[in-house]
Each structure stands twice: as C-alpha cells, then as structure tokens.
PDB file of C-alpha atoms in Angstrom:
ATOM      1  CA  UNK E   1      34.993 -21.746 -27.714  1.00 62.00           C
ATOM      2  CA  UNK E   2      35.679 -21.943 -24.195  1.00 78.00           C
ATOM      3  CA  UNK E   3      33.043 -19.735 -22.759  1.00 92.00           C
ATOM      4  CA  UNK E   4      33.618 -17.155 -20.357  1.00 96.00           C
ATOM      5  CA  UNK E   5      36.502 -17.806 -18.008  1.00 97.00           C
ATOM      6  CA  UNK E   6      36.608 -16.045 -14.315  1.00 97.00           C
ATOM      7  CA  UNK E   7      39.563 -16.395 -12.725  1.00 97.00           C
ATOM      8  CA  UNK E   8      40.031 -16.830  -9.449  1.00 97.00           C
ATOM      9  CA  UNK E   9      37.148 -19.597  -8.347  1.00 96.00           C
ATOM     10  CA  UNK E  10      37.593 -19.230  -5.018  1.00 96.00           C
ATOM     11  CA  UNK E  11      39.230 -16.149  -2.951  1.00 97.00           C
ATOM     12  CA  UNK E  12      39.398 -15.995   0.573  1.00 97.00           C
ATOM     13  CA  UNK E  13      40.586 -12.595   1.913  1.00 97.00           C
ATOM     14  CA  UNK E  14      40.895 -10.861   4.856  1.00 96.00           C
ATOM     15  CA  UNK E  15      38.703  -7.880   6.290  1.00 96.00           C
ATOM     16  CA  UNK E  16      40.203  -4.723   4.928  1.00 96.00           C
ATOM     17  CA  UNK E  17      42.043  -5.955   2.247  1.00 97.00           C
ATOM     18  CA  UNK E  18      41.826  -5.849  -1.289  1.00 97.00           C
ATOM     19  CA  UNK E  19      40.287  -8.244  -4.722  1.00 97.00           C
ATOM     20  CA  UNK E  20      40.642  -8.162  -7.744  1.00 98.00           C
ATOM     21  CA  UNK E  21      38.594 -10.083  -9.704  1.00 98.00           C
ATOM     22  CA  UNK E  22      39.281 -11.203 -13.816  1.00 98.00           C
ATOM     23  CA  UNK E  23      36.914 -12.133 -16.780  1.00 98.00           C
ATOM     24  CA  UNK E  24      37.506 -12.820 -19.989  1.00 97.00           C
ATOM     25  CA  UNK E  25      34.365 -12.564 -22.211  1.00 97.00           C
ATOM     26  CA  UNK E  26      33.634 -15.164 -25.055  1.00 95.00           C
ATOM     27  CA  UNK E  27      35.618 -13.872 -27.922  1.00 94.00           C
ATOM     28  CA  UNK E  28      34.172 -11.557 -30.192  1.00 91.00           C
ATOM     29  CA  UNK E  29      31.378 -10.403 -27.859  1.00 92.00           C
ATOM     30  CA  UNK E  30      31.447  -6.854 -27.075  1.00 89.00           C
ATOM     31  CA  UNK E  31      29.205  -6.448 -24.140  1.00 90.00           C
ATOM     32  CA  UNK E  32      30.922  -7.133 -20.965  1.00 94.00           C
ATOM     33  CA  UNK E  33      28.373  -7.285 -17.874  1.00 94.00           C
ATOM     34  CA  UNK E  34      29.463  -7.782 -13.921  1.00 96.00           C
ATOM     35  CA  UNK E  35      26.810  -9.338 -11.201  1.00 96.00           C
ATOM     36  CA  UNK E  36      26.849  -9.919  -7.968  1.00 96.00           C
ATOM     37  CA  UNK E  37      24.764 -13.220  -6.120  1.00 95.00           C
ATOM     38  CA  UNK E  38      23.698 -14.111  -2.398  1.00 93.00           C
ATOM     39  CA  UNK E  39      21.407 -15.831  -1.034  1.00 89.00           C
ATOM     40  CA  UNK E  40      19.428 -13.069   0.464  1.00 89.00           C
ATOM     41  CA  UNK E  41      19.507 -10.469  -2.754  1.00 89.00           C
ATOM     42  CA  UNK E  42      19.878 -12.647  -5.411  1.00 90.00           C
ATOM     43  CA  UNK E  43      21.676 -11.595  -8.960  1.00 92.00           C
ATOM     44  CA  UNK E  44      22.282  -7.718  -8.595  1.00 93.00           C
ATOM     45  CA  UNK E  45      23.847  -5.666 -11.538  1.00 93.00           C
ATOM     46  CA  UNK E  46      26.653  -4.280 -10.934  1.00 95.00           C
ATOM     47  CA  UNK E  47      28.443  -2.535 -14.449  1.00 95.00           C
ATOM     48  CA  UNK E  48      28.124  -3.296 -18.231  1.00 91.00           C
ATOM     49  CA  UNK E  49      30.477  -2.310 -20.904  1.00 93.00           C
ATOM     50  CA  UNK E  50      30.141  -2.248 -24.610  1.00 91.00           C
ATOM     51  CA  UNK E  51      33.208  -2.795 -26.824  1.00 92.00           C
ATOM     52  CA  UNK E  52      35.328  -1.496 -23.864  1.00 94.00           C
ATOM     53  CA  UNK E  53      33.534   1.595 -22.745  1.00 93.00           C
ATOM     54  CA  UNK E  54      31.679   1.799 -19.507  1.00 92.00           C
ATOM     55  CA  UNK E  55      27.828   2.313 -20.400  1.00 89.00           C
ATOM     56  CA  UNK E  56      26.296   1.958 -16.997  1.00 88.00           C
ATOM     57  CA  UNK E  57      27.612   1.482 -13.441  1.00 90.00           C
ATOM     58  CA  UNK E  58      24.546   2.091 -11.695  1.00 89.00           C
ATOM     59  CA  UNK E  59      24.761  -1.222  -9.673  1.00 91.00           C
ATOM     60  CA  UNK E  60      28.411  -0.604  -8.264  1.00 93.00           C
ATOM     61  CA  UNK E  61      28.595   0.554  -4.809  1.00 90.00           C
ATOM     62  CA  UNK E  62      30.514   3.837  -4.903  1.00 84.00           C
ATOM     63  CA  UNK E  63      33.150   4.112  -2.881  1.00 89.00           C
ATOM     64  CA  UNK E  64      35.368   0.765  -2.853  1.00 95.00           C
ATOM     65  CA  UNK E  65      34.634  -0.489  -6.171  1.00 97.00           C
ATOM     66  CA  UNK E  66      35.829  -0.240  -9.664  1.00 96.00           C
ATOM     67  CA  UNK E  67      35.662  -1.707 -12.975  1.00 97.00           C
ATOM     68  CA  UNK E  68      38.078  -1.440 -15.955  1.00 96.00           C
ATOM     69  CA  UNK E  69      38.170  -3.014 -19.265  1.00 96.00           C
ATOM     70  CA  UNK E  70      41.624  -2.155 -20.675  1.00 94.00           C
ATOM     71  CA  UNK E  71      41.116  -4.372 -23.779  1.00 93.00           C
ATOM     72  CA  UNK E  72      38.749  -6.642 -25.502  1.00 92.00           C
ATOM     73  CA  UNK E  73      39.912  -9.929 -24.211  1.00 94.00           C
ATOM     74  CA  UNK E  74      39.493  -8.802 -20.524  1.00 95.00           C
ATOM     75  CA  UNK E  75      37.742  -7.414 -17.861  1.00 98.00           C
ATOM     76  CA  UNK E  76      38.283  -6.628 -13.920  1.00 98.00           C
ATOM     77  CA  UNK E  77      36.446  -5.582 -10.950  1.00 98.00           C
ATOM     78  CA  UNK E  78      38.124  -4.253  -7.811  1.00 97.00           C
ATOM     79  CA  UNK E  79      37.205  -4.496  -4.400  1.00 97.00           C
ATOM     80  CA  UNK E  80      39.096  -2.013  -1.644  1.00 97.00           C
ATOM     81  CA  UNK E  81      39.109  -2.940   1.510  1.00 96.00           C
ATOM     82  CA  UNK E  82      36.715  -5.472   1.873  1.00 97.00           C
ATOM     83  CA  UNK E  83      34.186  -6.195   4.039  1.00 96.00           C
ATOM     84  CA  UNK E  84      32.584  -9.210   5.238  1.00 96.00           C
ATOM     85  CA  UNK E  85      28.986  -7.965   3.488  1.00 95.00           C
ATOM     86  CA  UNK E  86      31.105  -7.819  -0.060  1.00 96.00           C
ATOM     87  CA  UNK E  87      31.465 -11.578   0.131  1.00 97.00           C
ATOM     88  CA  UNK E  88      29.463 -13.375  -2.640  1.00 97.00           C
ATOM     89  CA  UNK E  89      29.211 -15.165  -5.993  1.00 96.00           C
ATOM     90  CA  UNK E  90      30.719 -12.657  -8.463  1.00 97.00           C
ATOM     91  CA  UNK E  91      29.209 -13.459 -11.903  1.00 96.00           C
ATOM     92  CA  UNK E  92      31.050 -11.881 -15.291  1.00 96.00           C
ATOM     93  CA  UNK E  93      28.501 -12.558 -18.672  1.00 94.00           C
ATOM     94  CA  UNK E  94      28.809 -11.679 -22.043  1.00 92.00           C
ATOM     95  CA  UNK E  95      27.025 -11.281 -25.315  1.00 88.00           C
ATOM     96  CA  UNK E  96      27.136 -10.040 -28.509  1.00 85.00           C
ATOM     97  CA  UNK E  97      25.345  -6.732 -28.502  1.00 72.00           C
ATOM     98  CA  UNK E  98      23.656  -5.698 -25.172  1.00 53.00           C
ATOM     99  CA  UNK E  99      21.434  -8.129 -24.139  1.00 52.00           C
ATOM    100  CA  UNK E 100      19.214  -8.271 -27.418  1.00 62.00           C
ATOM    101  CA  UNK E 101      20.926 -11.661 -27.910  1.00 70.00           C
ATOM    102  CA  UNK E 102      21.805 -14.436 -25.371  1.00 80.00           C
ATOM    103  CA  UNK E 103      23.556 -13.537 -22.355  1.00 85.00           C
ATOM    104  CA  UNK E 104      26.559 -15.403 -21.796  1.00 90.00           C
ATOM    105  CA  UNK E 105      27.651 -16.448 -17.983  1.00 93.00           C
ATOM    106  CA  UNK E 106      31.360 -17.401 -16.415  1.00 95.00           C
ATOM    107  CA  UNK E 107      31.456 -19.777 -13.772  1.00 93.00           C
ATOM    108  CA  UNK E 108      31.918 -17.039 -11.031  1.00 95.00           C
ATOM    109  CA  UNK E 109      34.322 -15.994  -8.580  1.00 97.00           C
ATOM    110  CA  UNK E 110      33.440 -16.390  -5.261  1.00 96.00           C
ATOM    111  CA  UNK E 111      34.658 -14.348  -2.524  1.00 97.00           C
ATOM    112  CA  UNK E 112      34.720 -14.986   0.850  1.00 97.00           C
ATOM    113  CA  UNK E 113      36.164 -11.883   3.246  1.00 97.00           C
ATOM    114  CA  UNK E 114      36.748 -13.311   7.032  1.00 95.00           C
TER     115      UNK E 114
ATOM    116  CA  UNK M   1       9.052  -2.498  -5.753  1.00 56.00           C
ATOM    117  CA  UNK M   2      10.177  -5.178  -7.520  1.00 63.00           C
ATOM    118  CA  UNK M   3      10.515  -5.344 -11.233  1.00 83.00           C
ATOM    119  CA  UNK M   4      10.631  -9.048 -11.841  1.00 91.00           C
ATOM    120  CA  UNK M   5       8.768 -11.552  -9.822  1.00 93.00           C
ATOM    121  CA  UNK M   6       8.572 -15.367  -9.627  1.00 96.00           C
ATOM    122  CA  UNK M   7       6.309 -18.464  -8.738  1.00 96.00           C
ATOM    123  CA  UNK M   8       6.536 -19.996  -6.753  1.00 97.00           C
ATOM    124  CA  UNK M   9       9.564 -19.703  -5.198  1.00 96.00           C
ATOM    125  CA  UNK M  10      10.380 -23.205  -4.692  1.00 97.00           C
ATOM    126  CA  UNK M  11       8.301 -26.509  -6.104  1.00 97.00           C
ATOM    127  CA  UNK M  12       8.980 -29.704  -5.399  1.00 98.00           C
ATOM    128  CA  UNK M  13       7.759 -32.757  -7.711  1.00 97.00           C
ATOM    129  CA  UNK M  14       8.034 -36.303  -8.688  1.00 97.00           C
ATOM    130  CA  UNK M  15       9.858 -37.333 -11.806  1.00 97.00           C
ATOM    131  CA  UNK M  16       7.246 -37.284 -14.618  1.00 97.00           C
ATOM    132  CA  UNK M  17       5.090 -34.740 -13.571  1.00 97.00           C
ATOM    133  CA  UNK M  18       5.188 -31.234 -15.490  1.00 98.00           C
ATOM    134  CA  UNK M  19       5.826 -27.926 -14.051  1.00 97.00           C
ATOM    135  CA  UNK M  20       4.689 -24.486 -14.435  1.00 98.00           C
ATOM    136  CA  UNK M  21       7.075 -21.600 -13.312  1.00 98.00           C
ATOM    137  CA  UNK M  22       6.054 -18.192 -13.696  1.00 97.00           C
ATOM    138  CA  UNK M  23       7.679 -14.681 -13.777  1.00 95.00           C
ATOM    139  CA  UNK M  24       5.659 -11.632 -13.549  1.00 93.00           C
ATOM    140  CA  UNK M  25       7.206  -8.176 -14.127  1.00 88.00           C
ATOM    141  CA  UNK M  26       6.040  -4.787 -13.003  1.00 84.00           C
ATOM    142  CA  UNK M  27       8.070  -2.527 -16.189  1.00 75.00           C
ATOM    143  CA  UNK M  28       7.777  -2.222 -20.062  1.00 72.00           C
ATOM    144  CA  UNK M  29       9.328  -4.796 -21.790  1.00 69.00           C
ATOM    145  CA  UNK M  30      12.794  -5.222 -23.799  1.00 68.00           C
ATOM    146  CA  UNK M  31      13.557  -8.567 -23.726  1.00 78.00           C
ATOM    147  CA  UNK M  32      12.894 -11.657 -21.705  1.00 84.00           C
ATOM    148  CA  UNK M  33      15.641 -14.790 -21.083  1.00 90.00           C
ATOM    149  CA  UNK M  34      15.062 -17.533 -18.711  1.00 95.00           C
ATOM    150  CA  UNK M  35      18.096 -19.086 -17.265  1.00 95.00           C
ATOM    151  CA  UNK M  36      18.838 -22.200 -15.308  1.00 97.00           C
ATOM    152  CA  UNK M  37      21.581 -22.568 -12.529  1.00 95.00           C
ATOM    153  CA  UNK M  38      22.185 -25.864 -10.814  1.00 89.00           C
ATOM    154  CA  UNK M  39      23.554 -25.391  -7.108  1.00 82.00           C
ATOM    155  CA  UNK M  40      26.941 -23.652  -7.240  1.00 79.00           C
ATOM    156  CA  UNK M  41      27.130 -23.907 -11.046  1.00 82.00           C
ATOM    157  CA  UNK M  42      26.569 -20.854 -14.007  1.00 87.00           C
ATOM    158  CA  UNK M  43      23.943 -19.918 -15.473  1.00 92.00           C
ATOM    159  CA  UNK M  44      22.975 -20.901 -18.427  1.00 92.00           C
ATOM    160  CA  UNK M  45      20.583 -19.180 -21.071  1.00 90.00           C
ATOM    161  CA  UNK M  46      17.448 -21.509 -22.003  1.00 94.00           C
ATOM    162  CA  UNK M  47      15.324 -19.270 -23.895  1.00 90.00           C
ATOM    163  CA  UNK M  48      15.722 -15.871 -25.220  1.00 87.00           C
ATOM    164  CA  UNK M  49      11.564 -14.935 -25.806  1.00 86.00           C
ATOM    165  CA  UNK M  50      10.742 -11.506 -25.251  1.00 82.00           C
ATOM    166  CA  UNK M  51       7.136 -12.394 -26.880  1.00 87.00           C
ATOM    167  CA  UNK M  52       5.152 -15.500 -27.969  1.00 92.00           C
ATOM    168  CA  UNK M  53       6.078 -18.994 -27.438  1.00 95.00           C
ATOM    169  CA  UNK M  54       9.089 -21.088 -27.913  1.00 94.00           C
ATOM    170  CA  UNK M  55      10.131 -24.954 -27.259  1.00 96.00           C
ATOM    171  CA  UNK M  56      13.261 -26.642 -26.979  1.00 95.00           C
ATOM    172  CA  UNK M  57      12.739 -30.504 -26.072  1.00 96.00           C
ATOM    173  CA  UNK M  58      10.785 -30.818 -23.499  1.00 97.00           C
ATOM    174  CA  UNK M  59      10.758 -26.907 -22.237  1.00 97.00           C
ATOM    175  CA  UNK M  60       8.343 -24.307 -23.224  1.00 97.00           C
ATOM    176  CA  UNK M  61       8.417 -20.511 -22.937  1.00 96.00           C
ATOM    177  CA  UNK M  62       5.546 -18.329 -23.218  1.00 95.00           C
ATOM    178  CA  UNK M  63       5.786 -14.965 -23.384  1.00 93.00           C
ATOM    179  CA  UNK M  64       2.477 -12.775 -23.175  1.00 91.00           C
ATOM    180  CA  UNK M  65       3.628  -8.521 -22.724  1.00 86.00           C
ATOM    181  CA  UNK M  66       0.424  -7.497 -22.483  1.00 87.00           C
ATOM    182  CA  UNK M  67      -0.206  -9.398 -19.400  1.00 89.00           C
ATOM    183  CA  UNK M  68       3.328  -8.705 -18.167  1.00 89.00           C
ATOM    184  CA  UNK M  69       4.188 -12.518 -17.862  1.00 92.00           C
ATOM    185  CA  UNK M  70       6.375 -14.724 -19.078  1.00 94.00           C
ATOM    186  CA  UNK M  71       6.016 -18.835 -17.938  1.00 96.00           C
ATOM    187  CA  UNK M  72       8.382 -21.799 -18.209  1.00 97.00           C
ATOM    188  CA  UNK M  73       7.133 -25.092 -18.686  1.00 98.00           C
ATOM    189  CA  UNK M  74       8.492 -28.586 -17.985  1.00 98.00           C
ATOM    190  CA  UNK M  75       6.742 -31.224 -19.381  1.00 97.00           C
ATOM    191  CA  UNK M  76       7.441 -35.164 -18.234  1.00 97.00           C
ATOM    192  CA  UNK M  77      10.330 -34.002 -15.566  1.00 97.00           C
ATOM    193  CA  UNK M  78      13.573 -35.706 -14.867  1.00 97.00           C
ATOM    194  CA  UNK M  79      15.586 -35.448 -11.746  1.00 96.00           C
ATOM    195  CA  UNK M  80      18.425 -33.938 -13.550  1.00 95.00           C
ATOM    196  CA  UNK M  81      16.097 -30.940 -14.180  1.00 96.00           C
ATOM    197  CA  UNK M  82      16.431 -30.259 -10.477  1.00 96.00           C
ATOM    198  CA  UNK M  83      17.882 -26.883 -10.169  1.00 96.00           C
ATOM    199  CA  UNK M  84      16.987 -23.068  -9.939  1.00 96.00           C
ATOM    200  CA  UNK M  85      14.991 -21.179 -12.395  1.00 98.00           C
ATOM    201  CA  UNK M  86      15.634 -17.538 -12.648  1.00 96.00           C
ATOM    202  CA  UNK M  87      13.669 -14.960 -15.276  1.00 94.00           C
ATOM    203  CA  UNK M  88      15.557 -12.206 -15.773  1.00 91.00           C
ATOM    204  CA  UNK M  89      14.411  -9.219 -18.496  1.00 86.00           C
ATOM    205  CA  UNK M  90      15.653  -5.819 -20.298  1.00 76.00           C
ATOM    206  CA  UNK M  91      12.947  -3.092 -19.679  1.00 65.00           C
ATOM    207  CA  UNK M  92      12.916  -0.162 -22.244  1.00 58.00           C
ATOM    208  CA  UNK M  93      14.464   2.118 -19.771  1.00 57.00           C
ATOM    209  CA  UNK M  94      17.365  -0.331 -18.831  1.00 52.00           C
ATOM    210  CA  UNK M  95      19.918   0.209 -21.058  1.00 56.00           C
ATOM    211  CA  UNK M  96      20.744  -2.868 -21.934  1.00 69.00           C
ATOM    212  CA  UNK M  97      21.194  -4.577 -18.314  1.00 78.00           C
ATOM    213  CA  UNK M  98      19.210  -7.639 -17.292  1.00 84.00           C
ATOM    214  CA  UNK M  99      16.881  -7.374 -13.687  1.00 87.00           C
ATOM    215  CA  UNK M 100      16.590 -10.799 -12.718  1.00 92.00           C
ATOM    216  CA  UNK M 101      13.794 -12.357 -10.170  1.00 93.00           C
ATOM    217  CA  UNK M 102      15.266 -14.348  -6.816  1.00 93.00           C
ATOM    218  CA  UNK M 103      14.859 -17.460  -8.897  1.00 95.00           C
ATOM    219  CA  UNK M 104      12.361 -20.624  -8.406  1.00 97.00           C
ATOM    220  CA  UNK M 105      13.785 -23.445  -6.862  1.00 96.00           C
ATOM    221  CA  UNK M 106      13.225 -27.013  -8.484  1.00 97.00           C
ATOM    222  CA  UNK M 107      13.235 -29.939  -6.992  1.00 97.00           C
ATOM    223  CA  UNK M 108      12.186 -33.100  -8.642  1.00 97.00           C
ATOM    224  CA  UNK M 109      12.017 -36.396  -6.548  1.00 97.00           C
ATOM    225  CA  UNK M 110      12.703 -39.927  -8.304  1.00 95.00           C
TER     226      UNK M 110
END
C-alpha cells in the first residue's frame, strides 16, 4: 500500500499561469478530499468526492478553480491563472467512506506562484 | 466564528514531561480525529474518537460531546514527538468534510 501519492512536490509557476495538480487516493477508498494549508489560514477545505462524484465544493474559490475525478485511481485540481495568494501546501486525503473512518493524507503539492 | 479551536497554540517542554492539548469546538458533533504533522511532512491520523477515551502507547484521547471538547495527551514526552497537533472534526451539518483547528505547536526540549 503506498498511501496517497501527489504528484508534483514542488511547482513553481509564474503569475498568470496555470497548475494542475494530481492525486491518487489509497486504492479502494472512495472518498477523495482536496485541502489547502498556509501559515496564516491553516488547513481549508476545498472539494470532496465520493466514488467519483463531486459531493461538495463549498471550499473552492469560484472562478479559477476546478476539480475532476475522471476515474477511481485519480484525482486533479486546476488552478487558472494563478496568483501569488494561491500559493500553498495543497493536501489530497482519502478514506474509505466519508470521513466516518480514518482520513488518509498525501504528502502535498506545494505551489509556489512568483 | 470559529468551529474548532485549540490550546494552546504552541507549548514548549522538556523531554519527560506530559502534555495536555486541547480542542474545543463551537458545532454538533460527527466525528473527531486528531492528526499530527511534523514540519513540512503529512499528516497523519492518530486517533479517530468522536466520544470517550482511547490510548495508543503513550497518547491518550478523550473525547467528552457534551462539553464540546476533545484533549490529547502525551504522557513521558520524547523529542521526536516534537511536531504540530491539529484536531480536526465532522459536524452533523458537514457532509462529510473535516474543519480542522490552526493546530498546536509542540516543542519538546532534550
């Protein structure tokens, strides 16, 4: 069991471009969940999905991001046109079913827009 | 305000000593996890106790909803438990997503 893997680590990018961001949940878990870390506001939900379908986006901020879960094995959250305030620790979990059993967490992807 | 709160938000000790971190939420309660995360590293899950009280080694979680608290205990601390502490819980509105506090900041001196 290898956990779950976020690919990239590390992503520089500059202001007005775009990131994509991949996880790939633990297999055989069907809740998918995307947060977001700083310093200054801490872990912040961003989407969850359960076996593929999007069940609450709440956390996303409208208008430049996106989050898709074309299969099982993998889940991606875009970024358009960054900006320098998107740049944090971008944490992909998963679990089971919801969160009545243990949350899972990836290493993260963090993203730095200059 | 708020939904999830923690105590202190940073403690620093001396190896052997025990320590008491507390969350303190403001919503009905789902679930409850407490999580540790060691500076640039993942989290991972230590205790999923959304009531009562549960050990593993030398950690203790107790969970009491009608008080709206939930506290982590270390008991005879090592400098490898140096880290951050972060609560995080499911309310009965939530759908599922976990609200986490900003996380209590361990530091334990040799």
């Amino acid at each position: 069991n290898a956990g779950v893997i976020q690919t990239p680590r590390h992503k520089v990018t500059g202001k007005g471009q775009e990131a994509t961001l991949w996880c790939e949940p633990i297999s055989g878990h069907s809740a998918v969940f995307w947060y977001r870390q700083t310093i200054v506001q801490g872990l912040e939900f961003l989407t969850y999905f359960r076996n593929q379908a999007p069940i609450d986006d709440s956390g996303m901020p409208k208008e430049r991001f996106s989050a898709q879960m074309p299969n099982q094995s993998h889940s991606t959250l875009k970024i358009q046109s960054t900006q320098p305030q998107d740049s944090a620790v971008y944490l992909c979990a998963s679990s089971l079913v919801g969160t009545g059993n243990t949350l899972y967490f990836g290493e993260g992807s963090r993203l730095i827009v200059v | 305000g708020q939904q999830v709160q923690q105590s202190p938000a940073s403690l620093v000790l001396q190896e052997g000593e025990n320590a008491e971190l507390q969350c303190n939420f403001s919503t009905s309660l789902n679930s409850m996890q407490w999580f540790y995360q060691r500076p640039g590293g993942s989290l991972v899950s230590l205790f999923y106790n959304p009531s009562g009280t549960k050990h593993s080694g030398r950690l203790t979680s107790t969970t009491v909803i009608k008080e709206r608290r939930s506290s982590l205990h270390i008991s005879s601390s090592q400098t490898t438990d140096s880290g951050t502490y972060l609560c995080a819980l499911v309310n009965t509105e939530g759908a599922d997503r976990l609200t986490f506090g900003k996380g209590t900041q361990l530091i334990i001196q040799p």
